[in-house]
Short mmCIF file of C-alpha atoms in Angstrom, two decimals:
data_model
loop_
_atom_site.label_atom_id
_atom_site.label_comp_id
_atom_site.label_asym_id
_atom_site.label_seq_id
_atom_site.Cartn_x
_atom_site.Cartn_y
_atom_site.Cartn_z
CA UNK M 15 -32.20 -25.43 18.89
CA UNK M 16 -35.43 -23.65 19.05
CA UNK M 17 -37.00 -22.69 15.68
CA UNK M 18 -37.22 -18.64 17.01
CA UNK M 19 -33.58 -18.85 18.07
CA UNK M 20 -32.34 -20.43 14.70
CA UNK M 21 -34.40 -17.77 12.80
CA UNK M 22 -32.95 -15.13 14.91
CA UNK M 23 -29.38 -16.54 14.52
CA UNK M 24 -29.90 -16.36 10.66
CA UNK M 25 -31.11 -13.09 10.60
CA UNK M 26 -28.37 -11.55 12.93
CA UNK M 27 -26.04 -13.29 10.21
CA UNK M 28 -27.77 -11.99 7.20
CA UNK M 29 -27.56 -8.60 8.89
CA UNK M 30 -23.90 -8.50 9.57
CA UNK M 31 -23.30 -10.00 6.10
CA UNK M 32 -25.39 -7.05 4.59
CA UNK M 33 -23.45 -4.36 6.76
CA UNK M 34 -19.83 -5.86 6.63
CA UNK M 35 -19.53 -7.91 3.36
CA UNK M 36 -17.09 -5.41 2.59
CA UNK M 37 -19.25 -3.75 0.02
CA UNK M 38 -20.62 -1.70 2.96
CA UNK M 39 -24.00 -1.55 1.03
CA UNK M 40 -24.80 1.75 3.09
CA UNK M 41 -24.67 4.95 0.94
CA UNK M 42 -20.76 5.46 0.05
CA UNK M 43 -19.44 8.80 -1.00
CA UNK M 44 -17.33 8.22 -4.29
CA UNK M 45 -13.54 7.77 -3.96
CA UNK M 46 -11.54 10.86 -4.06
CA UNK M 47 -9.87 11.84 -7.31
CA UNK M 48 -6.28 11.21 -7.42
CA UNK M 49 -3.99 14.16 -7.80
CA UNK M 50 -2.01 15.11 -10.88
CA UNK M 51 1.77 15.58 -10.51
CA UNK M 52 4.35 14.94 -7.66
CA UNK M 53 3.86 16.19 -3.98
CA UNK M 54 4.61 19.69 -3.59
CA UNK M 55 7.76 19.10 -1.74
CA UNK M 56 9.21 16.23 -3.86
CA UNK M 57 13.04 16.71 -4.40
CA UNK M 58 13.28 16.45 -8.06
CA UNK M 59 15.21 19.46 -8.17
CA UNK M 60 18.11 17.18 -6.25
CA UNK M 61 17.92 14.60 -9.00
CA UNK M 62 18.02 17.22 -11.84
CA UNK M 63 21.31 18.84 -10.30
CA UNK M 64 23.10 15.48 -9.97
CA UNK M 65 22.55 14.43 -13.16
CA UNK M 66 23.59 18.02 -14.75
CA UNK M 67 27.10 16.92 -12.40
CA UNK M 68 27.31 13.81 -14.33
CA UNK M 69 26.09 11.82 -11.50
CA UNK M 70 24.34 8.19 -12.03
CA UNK M 71 20.68 8.87 -11.68
CA UNK M 72 17.87 6.52 -12.52
CA UNK M 73 14.11 7.26 -12.84
CA UNK M 74 11.56 4.76 -11.17
CA UNK M 75 9.66 2.82 -14.29
CA UNK M 76 5.89 2.58 -12.93
CA UNK M 77 5.50 -0.38 -15.58
CA UNK M 78 7.91 -2.42 -13.90
CA UNK M 79 7.18 -1.60 -10.21
CA UNK M 80 4.55 -2.65 -7.91
CA UNK M 81 3.74 -2.40 -4.26
CA UNK M 82 1.56 -4.73 -2.48
CA UNK M 83 -0.20 -4.64 0.79
CA UNK M 84 -1.93 -7.80 2.53
CA UNK M 85 -4.76 -6.69 4.81
CA UNK M 86 -6.31 -9.61 6.91
CA UNK M 87 -9.78 -9.77 8.50
CA UNK M 88 -10.20 -10.26 12.04
CA UNK M 89 -12.68 -10.32 14.95
CA UNK M 90 -15.32 -13.01 16.10
CA UNK M 91 -17.49 -12.86 12.75
CA UNK M 92 -14.30 -12.52 10.58
CA UNK M 93 -15.33 -15.52 8.32
CA UNK M 94 -18.04 -13.34 7.01
CA UNK M 95 -15.62 -10.91 5.62
CA UNK M 96 -12.58 -10.95 3.18
CA UNK M 97 -8.82 -10.43 3.33
CA UNK M 98 -7.70 -7.93 0.88
CA UNK M 99 -5.11 -6.64 -1.41
CA UNK M 100 -4.26 -3.17 -1.93
CA UNK M 101 -1.86 -2.52 -4.84
CA UNK M 102 0.18 0.43 -6.06
CA UNK M 103 1.23 0.41 -9.42
CA UNK M 104 1.95 4.02 -10.43
CA UNK M 105 5.48 4.23 -8.44
CA UNK M 106 7.13 7.45 -9.23
CA UNK M 107 10.69 8.73 -8.38
CA UNK M 108 14.16 8.60 -8.58
CA UNK M 109 17.64 6.71 -7.51
CA UNK M 110 20.93 8.10 -7.05
CA UNK M 111 22.85 5.21 -6.51
CA UNK M 112 26.16 6.51 -5.64
CA UNK M 113 24.57 8.50 -2.78
CA UNK M 114 21.99 5.40 -1.34
CA UNK M 115 19.52 7.60 -2.08
CA UNK M 116 16.03 7.17 -3.70
CA UNK M 117 12.78 9.25 -3.15
CA UNK M 118 9.51 7.63 -4.36
CA UNK M 119 5.95 8.73 -4.08
CA UNK M 120 2.63 6.70 -4.79
CA UNK M 121 -0.70 8.60 -5.23
CA UNK M 122 -3.08 6.73 -2.86
CA UNK M 123 -5.93 7.84 -5.29
CA UNK M 124 -4.88 5.29 -7.68
CA UNK M 125 -4.59 2.42 -5.53
CA UNK M 126 -6.36 -0.98 -6.56
CA UNK M 127 -8.18 -3.35 -4.24
CA UNK M 128 -8.43 -7.00 -4.86
CA UNK M 129 -6.97 -7.68 -8.19
CA UNK M 130 -7.88 -11.20 -9.21
CA UNK M 131 -4.21 -12.45 -10.09
CA UNK M 132 -2.85 -10.74 -7.22
CA UNK M 133 -5.15 -12.35 -4.86
CA UNK M 134 -4.40 -15.99 -6.46
CA UNK M 135 -0.40 -14.97 -6.15
CA UNK M 136 -0.73 -14.45 -2.41
CA UNK M 137 -3.16 -17.62 -1.69
CA UNK M 138 -6.50 -15.94 -0.95
CA UNK M 139 -9.18 -18.60 -1.50
CA UNK M 140 -11.80 -15.95 -1.80
CA UNK M 141 -12.61 -13.22 -4.48
CA UNK M 142 -15.05 -10.44 -3.59
CA UNK M 143 -17.50 -9.10 -5.69
CA UNK M 144 -17.30 -6.22 -7.84
CA UNK M 145 -19.78 -4.38 -5.45
CA UNK M 146 -17.64 -5.41 -2.46
CA UNK M 147 -14.44 -4.18 -3.94
CA UNK M 148 -16.06 -0.75 -5.04
CA UNK M 149 -17.23 -0.53 -1.14
CA UNK M 150 -13.96 -1.32 0.29
CA UNK M 151 -11.66 0.97 -1.90
CA UNK M 152 -14.16 3.91 -1.14
CA UNK M 153 -13.92 3.11 2.44
CA UNK M 154 -10.37 3.11 2.38
CA UNK M 155 -9.48 6.20 0.55
CA UNK M 156 -12.13 8.17 2.31
CA UNK M 157 -12.47 7.02 6.15
CA UNK M 158 -9.11 5.20 6.88
CA UNK M 159 -6.47 6.69 4.60
CA UNK M 160 -8.34 10.41 4.06
CA UNK M 161 -6.97 10.83 0.77
CA UNK M 162 -8.30 14.13 0.68
CA UNK M 163 -6.19 15.48 3.29
CA UNK M 164 -2.97 13.05 2.65
CA UNK M 165 -3.03 12.16 -1.23
CA UNK M 166 0.46 10.86 -1.24
CA UNK M 167 2.57 7.89 0.53
CA UNK M 168 6.39 9.09 0.37
CA UNK M 169 9.34 6.45 0.73
CA UNK M 170 12.69 7.88 1.10
CA UNK M 171 15.70 5.61 1.03
CA UNK M 172 18.73 7.13 2.89
CA UNK M 173 21.36 4.47 3.11
CA UNK M 174 22.26 1.09 1.78
CA UNK M 175 24.13 -1.35 4.18
CA UNK M 176 25.54 -4.48 2.69
CA UNK M 177 28.28 -4.90 5.57
CA UNK M 178 26.82 -7.92 7.34
CA UNK M 179 26.16 -9.91 4.10
CA UNK M 180 22.28 -9.03 3.59
CA UNK M 181 21.51 -5.73 2.15
CA UNK M 182 19.39 -3.61 4.50
CA UNK M 183 17.63 -0.28 3.08
CA UNK M 184 17.25 2.69 5.87
CA UNK M 185 13.78 3.61 4.74
CA UNK M 186 11.38 6.42 5.80
CA UNK M 187 7.75 5.96 5.19
CA UNK M 188 5.04 9.03 5.49
CA UNK M 189 1.76 7.96 5.45
CA UNK M 190 -1.37 9.80 6.74
CA UNK M 191 1.17 12.60 7.78
CA UNK M 192 3.19 10.70 9.83
CA UNK M 193 6.89 9.61 9.34
CA UNK M 194 8.28 6.16 10.49
CA UNK M 195 11.84 4.75 9.98
CA UNK M 196 12.40 1.02 8.96
CA UNK M 197 15.33 -1.07 8.22
CA UNK M 198 14.33 -3.15 5.26
CA UNK M 199 16.01 -6.12 3.99
CA UNK M 200 16.23 -6.01 0.33
CA UNK M 201 17.57 -7.71 -2.83
CA UNK M 202 19.14 -5.29 -5.67
CA UNK M 203 19.92 -6.45 -9.02
CA UNK M 204 21.88 -4.18 -11.32
CA UNK M 205 22.18 -4.20 -15.10
CA UNK M 206 23.65 -1.95 -17.78
CA UNK M 207 19.98 -0.43 -18.13
CA UNK M 208 19.35 0.28 -14.31
CA UNK M 209 18.53 -1.66 -11.27
CA UNK M 210 15.62 -3.57 -9.66
CA UNK M 211 14.83 -3.75 -5.77
CA UNK M 212 12.65 -6.01 -4.11
CA UNK M 213 11.79 -6.67 -0.58
CA UNK M 214 9.14 -6.60 2.11
CA UNK M 215 8.35 -5.35 5.70
CA UNK M 216 5.43 -5.31 8.15
CA UNK M 217 4.20 -2.67 10.39
CA UNK M 218 0.81 -1.49 12.17
CA UNK M 219 -1.78 0.82 11.01
CA UNK M 220 -1.71 2.65 14.08
CA UNK M 221 2.13 3.42 13.65
CA UNK M 222 0.91 5.89 11.12
CA UNK M 223 -2.28 7.06 13.00
CA UNK M 224 -4.59 5.10 11.15
CA UNK M 225 -7.52 3.36 12.89
CA UNK M 226 -8.25 0.13 11.68
CA UNK M 227 -11.60 -0.36 10.25
CA UNK M 228 -13.97 -2.18 12.75
CA UNK M 229 -17.81 -2.78 13.01
CA UNK M 230 -20.20 -4.02 15.41
CA UNK M 231 -17.98 -3.42 18.49
CA UNK M 232 -14.90 -5.19 16.65
CA UNK M 233 -17.03 -8.36 15.73
CA UNK M 234 -15.75 -7.58 12.01
CA UNK M 235 -12.63 -5.73 11.70
CA UNK M 236 -9.27 -5.38 9.74
CA UNK M 237 -6.17 -6.47 11.86
CA UNK M 238 -3.78 -3.70 12.77
CA UNK M 239 -0.81 -5.33 11.53
CA UNK M 240 -0.34 -5.44 7.62
CA UNK M 241 2.36 -7.12 5.45
CA UNK M 242 3.77 -4.95 2.34
CA UNK M 243 5.93 -6.33 -0.35
CA UNK M 244 7.60 -4.36 -3.47
CA UNK M 245 9.28 -4.53 -6.33
CA UNK M 246 10.79 -1.36 -7.81
CA UNK M 247 12.54 -1.02 -11.44
CA UNK M 248 14.55 1.92 -12.33
CA UNK M 249 16.04 2.83 -15.48
CA UNK M 250 19.27 4.94 -16.22
CA UNK M 251 18.54 8.45 -17.32
CA UNK M 252 20.54 9.39 -20.58
CA UNK M 253 23.16 11.57 -19.75
CA UNK M 254 24.07 10.02 -16.32
CA UNK M 255 27.45 9.13 -15.53
#
């Protein structure tokens, strides 16, 4: 290869790395501040009334709950970027097990990005720098999820079906102002203190009106499809039947 062409190639690669190395070294607005409290239309009264009638009601335990989304890199220059893990550790909500109902929410402004232990668990073989992570998170919250307009993700369970052997949850997810329904295979483990529910699902970002991040005409991009896994722990409230 001619020296001038080699230099041009190196310079182009360096430029792409500076622009895209997930840190997006261009000036970033600070991420939106997470809201305090539940969404305005969260049906907490439903669970209070159920508890008052002596029905079993469980409250989600954030310390024992986790939602993880795997976001994979794409494009012809994907090697210059990173796969990412987005985690929600502050899951809030209630479960009414006799009704097969649950209502949960996650304040998107409290999502974390690329926790090292979770990346190792997922088998990711790279670890972004702190500046990469800060840039990714600011871009995700501000430009992709638009959390100032849509500060919460809402998860509703409206039925449990174990008639075919496998447990399936009828789930509605509201994200970015769009609601989609899913049938989600899950494992439910109950004990005297409450229950644990775990499972996984996949969906496209565009299903929720989200435009996957891309740069340089898609040479560096985030894949449309993402994988979500969850583990929810809910504890029985005092006074429940």
